[in-house]
Coordinates of C-alpha atoms and ligand atoms in Angstrom, one line a residue:
X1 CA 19.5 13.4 1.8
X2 CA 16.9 15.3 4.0
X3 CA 13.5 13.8 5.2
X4 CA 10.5 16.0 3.8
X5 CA 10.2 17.2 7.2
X6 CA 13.5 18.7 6.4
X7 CA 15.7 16.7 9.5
X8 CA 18.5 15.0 7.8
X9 CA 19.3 11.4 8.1
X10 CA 21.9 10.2 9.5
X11 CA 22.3 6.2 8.7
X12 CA 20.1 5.9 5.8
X13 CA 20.1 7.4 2.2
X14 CA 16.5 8.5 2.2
X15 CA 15.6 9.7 -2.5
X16 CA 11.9 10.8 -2.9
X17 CA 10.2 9.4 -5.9
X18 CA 8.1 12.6 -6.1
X19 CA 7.1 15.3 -3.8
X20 CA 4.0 13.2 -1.7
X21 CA 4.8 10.3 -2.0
X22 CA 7.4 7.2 -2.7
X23 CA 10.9 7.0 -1.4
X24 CA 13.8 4.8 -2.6
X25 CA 16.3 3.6 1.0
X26 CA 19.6 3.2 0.5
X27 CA 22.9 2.3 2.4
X28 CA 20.6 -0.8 4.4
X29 CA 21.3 -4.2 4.2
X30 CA 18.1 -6.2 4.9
X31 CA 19.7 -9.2 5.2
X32 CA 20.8 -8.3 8.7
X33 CA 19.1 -7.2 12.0
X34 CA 19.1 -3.2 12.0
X35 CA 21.1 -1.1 14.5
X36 CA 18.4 1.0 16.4
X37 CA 19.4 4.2 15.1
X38 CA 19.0 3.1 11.6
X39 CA 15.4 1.3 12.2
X40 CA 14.3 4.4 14.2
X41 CA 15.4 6.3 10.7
X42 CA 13.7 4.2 8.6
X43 CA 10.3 4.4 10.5
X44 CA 10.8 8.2 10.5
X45 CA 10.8 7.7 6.5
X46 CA 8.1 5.6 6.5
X47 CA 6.0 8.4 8.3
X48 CA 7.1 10.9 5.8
X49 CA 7.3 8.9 3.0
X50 CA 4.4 6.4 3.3
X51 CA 5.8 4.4 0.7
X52 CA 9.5 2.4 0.5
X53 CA 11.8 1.2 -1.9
X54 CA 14.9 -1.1 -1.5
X55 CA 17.0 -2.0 -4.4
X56 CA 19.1 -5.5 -4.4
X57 CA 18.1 -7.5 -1.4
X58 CA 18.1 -10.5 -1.5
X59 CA 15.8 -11.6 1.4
X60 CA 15.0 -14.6 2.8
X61 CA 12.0 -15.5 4.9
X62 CA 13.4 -15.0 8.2
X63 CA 14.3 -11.1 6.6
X64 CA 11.6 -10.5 5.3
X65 CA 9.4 -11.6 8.7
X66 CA 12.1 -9.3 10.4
X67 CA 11.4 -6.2 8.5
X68 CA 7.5 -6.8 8.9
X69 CA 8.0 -7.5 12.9
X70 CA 10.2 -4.1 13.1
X71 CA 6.6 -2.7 12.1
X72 CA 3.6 -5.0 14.1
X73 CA 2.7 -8.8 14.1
X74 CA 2.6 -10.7 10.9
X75 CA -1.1 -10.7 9.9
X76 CA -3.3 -12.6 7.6
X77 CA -4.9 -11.9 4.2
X78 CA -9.2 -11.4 5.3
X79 CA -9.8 -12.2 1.6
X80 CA -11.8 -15.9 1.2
X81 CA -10.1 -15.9 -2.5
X82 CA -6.8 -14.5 -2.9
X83 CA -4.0 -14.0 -5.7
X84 CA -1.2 -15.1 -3.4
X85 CA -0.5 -19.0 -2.2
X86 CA 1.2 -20.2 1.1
X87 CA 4.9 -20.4 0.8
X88 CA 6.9 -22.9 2.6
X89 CA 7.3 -20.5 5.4
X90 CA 3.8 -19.4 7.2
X91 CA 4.5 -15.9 8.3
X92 CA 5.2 -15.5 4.2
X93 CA 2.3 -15.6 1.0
X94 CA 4.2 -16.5 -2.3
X95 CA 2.7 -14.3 -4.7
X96 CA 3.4 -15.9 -8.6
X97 CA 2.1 -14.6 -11.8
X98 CA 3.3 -16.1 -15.3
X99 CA 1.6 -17.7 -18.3
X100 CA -1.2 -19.8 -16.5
X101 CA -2.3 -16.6 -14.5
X102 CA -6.0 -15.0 -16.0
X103 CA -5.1 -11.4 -14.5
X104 CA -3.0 -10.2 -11.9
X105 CA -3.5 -8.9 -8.6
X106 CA -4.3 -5.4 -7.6
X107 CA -4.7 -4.0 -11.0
X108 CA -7.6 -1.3 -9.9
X109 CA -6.7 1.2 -7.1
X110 CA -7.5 -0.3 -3.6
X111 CA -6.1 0.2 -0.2
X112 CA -4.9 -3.5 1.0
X113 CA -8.2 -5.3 2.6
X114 CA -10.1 -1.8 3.4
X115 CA -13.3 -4.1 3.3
X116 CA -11.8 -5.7 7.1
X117 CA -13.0 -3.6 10.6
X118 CA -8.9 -3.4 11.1
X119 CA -7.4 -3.3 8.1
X120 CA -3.4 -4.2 7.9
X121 CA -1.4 -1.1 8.8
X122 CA 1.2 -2.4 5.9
X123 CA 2.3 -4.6 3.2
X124 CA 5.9 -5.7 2.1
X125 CA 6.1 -7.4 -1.4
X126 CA 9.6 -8.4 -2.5
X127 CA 9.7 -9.9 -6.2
X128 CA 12.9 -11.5 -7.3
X129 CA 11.4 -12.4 -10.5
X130 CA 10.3 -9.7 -13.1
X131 CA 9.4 -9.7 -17.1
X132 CA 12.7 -9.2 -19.0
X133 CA 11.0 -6.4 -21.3
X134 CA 10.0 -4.5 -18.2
X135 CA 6.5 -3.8 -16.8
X136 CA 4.5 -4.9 -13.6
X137 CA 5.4 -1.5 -12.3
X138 CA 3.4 -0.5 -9.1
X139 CA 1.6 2.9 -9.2
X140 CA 1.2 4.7 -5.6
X141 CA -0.9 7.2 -4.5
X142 CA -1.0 9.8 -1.4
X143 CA -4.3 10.1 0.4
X144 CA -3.0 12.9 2.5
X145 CA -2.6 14.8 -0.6
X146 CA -5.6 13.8 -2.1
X147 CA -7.4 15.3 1.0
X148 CA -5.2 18.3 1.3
X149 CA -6.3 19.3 -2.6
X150 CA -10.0 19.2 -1.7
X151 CA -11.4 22.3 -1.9
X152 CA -12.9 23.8 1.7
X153 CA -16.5 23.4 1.2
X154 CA -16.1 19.8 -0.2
X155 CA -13.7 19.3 3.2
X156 CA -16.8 20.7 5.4
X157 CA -19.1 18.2 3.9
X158 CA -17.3 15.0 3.9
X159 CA -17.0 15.8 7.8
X160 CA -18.9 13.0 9.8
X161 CA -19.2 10.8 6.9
X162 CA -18.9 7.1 6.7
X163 CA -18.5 4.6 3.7
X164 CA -19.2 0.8 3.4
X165 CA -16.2 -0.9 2.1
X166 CA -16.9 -4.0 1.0
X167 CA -14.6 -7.2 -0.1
X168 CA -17.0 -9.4 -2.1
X169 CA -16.2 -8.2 -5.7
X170 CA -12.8 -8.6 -4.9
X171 CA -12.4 -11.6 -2.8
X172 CA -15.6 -13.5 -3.2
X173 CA -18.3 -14.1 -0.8
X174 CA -17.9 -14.5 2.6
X175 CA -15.0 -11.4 3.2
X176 CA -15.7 -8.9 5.6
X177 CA -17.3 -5.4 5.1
X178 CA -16.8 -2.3 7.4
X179 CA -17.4 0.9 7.9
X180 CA -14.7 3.2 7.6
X181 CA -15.2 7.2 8.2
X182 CA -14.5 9.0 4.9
X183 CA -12.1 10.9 6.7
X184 CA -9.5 9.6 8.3
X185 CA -6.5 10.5 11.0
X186 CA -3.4 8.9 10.9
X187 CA -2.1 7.5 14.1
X188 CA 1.5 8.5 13.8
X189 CA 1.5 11.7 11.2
X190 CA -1.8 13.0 13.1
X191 CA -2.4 14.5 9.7
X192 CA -6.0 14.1 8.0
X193 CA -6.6 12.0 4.8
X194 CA -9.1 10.2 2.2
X195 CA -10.2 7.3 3.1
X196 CA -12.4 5.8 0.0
X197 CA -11.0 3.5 -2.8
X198 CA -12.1 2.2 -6.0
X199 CA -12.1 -1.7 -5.3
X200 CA -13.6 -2.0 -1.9
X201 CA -16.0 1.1 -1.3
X202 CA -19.3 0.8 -2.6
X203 CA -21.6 3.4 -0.5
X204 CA -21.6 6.5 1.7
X205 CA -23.9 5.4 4.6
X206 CA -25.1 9.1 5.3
X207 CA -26.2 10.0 1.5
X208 CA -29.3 8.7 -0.7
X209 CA -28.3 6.8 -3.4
X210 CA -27.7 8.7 -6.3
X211 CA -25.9 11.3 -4.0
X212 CA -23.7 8.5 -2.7
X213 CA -22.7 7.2 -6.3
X214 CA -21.9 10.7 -7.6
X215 CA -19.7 11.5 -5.0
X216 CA -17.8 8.7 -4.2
X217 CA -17.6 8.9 -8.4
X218 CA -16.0 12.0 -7.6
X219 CA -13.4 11.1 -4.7
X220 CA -12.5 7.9 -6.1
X221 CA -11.6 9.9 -9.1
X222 CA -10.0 12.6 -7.4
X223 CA -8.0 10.4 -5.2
X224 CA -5.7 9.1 -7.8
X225 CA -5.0 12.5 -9.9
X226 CA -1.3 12.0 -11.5
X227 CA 0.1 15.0 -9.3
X228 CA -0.3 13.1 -5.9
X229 CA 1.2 9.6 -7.0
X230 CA 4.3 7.4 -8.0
X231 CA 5.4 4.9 -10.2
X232 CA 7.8 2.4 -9.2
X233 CA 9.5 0.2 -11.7
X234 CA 10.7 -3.2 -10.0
X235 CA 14.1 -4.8 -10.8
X236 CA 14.5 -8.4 -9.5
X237 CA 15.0 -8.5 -5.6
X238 CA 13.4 -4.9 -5.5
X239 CA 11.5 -4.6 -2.0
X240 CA 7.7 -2.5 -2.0
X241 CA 6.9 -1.6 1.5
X242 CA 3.6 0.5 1.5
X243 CA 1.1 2.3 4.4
X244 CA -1.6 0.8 3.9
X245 CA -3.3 3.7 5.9
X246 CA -2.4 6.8 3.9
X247 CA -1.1 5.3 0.5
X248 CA -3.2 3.6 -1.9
X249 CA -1.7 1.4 -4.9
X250 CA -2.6 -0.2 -8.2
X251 CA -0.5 -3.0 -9.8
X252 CA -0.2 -3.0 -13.8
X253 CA -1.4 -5.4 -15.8
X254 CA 0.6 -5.5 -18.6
X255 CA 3.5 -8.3 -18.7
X256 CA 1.5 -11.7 -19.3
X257 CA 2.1 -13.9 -20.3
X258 CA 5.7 -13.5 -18.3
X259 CA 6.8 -14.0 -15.2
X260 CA 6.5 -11.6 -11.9
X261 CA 7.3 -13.4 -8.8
X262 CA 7.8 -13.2 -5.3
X263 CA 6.6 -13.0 -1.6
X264 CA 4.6 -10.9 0.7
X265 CA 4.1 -10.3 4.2
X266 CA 1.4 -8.3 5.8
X267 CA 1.4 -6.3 8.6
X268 CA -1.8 -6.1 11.3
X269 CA -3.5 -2.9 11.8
X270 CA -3.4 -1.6 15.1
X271 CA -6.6 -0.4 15.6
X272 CA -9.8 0.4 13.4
X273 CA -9.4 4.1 10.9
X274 CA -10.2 7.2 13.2
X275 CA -12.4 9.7 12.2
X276 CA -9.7 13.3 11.1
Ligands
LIG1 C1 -1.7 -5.9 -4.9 O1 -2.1 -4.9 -4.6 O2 -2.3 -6.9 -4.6 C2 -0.4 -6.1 -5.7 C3 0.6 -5.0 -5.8 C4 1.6 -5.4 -6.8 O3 1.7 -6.6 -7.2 O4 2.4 -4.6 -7.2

């Protein structure tokens, strides 16, 4: 099938989940090293797609590190309370929801970490454990899109802006806050996007208060509209591999008191968000 750019691929069955965003991969077998031309495909979709889907894997550690690796260096979580646990491998979080859980993680639209001064480029969570009535999906969103629908003006006046992001409500005291400019450009699309999210921003530097809250009421809103995002429903050993810097994501909380289970890895950001 055709990239959204419109270049076919070659070594990879590339099937958008919707127009902006979300793409299932098949004809990959991550249970092996990739041949170049396939990885070189499968970045390409990442860039066009900014979020991927792999059906029946069945990964182990050392895969899973090996996907992440093909990406960046394996990074660490900046939260000082999170939702996932080490596993017995250190490069790998176990991340385990079932009866004795009080709420899942990720269950209001965030960005992974925005609240860090480099926050990860990506995230791969493979669950080979899912409720047997379905649920636990993962809803996506496209922050290129979200920018793109912005009307002119509105574009004019978020130029130059900066917003604090902040990780306490999420991750307790002692997490990192940052600013990030409200406008961001990608490194590898070079296209411009939102860069505010519901669980970590909390002020627009620039603004008085009460102009601050009503807008970033408005773009927090406006960044998750239905006709800019995905849904994925998981199946056991289902791989989620999102951009962390285009793509947000919210995880539903609606399949306690059963079990969702699996691993994650995290991928280090490169450098800090650039101004678009
Ligand atoms: C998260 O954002 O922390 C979790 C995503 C998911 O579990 O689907």
């Amino acid at each position: 099938m055709d990239g959204h750019r419109g270049t076919p691929y070659r070594t990879i069955e590339v099937s958008p989940y919707s127009p902006h965003v979300g793409a299932e991969i098949g004809g990959i077998d991550l249970t092996r090293p990739l041949p170049a031309e396939q990885l070189a495909e499968l970045r390409r979709a990442f860039t066009d797609h900014l979020v991927l889907f792999f059906r029946d894997q069945e990964i182990g550690f050392d895969d899973h590190a090996r996907l992440a690796e093909y990406f960046g260096t394996i990074g660490r979580h900046v939260g000082v309370r999170t939702h996932s646990e080490p596993s017995e491998d250190d490069r790998v979080r176990r991340f385990h929801f079932d009866e004795y859980s009080e709420e899942v993680s990720g269950n209001v639209w965030h960005t992974d970490q925005s609240c860090a001064p480099v926050p990860p480029l990506a995230s791969i969570l493979y669950n080979h454990t899912l409720p047997p009535d379905g649920g636990g999906d993962t809803l996506f969103a496209s922050m290129y899109a979200a920018y793109d629908a912005l009307s002119d003006r509105m574009k004019t006046c978020l130029e130059g802006l900066t917003a604090l992001h902040d990780g306490v409500r999420v991750f307790g005291e002692g997490t990192p806050r940052a600013t990030h400019p409200v406008v961001v450009r990608h490194p590898d699309s070079g296209r411009k996007l939102l860069y505010v999210n519901e669980s970590f921003t909390v002020r627009i530097n620039e603004l008085p208060a009460a102009e601050s809250r009503h807008l970033l009421a408005f773009l927090v809103e406006h960044c998750t509209q239905p006709e800019w995002t995905c849904r994925f429903r998981w199946r056991p050993h289902s791989i989620a591999m999102w951009d962390n810097r285009c793509a947000q994501h919210r995880a539903i909380s609606d399949y306690l008191p059963n079990v969702r289970s699996g691993y994650r890895v995290q991928i280090d950001g490169i450098a800090a968000p650039v101004a678009g």
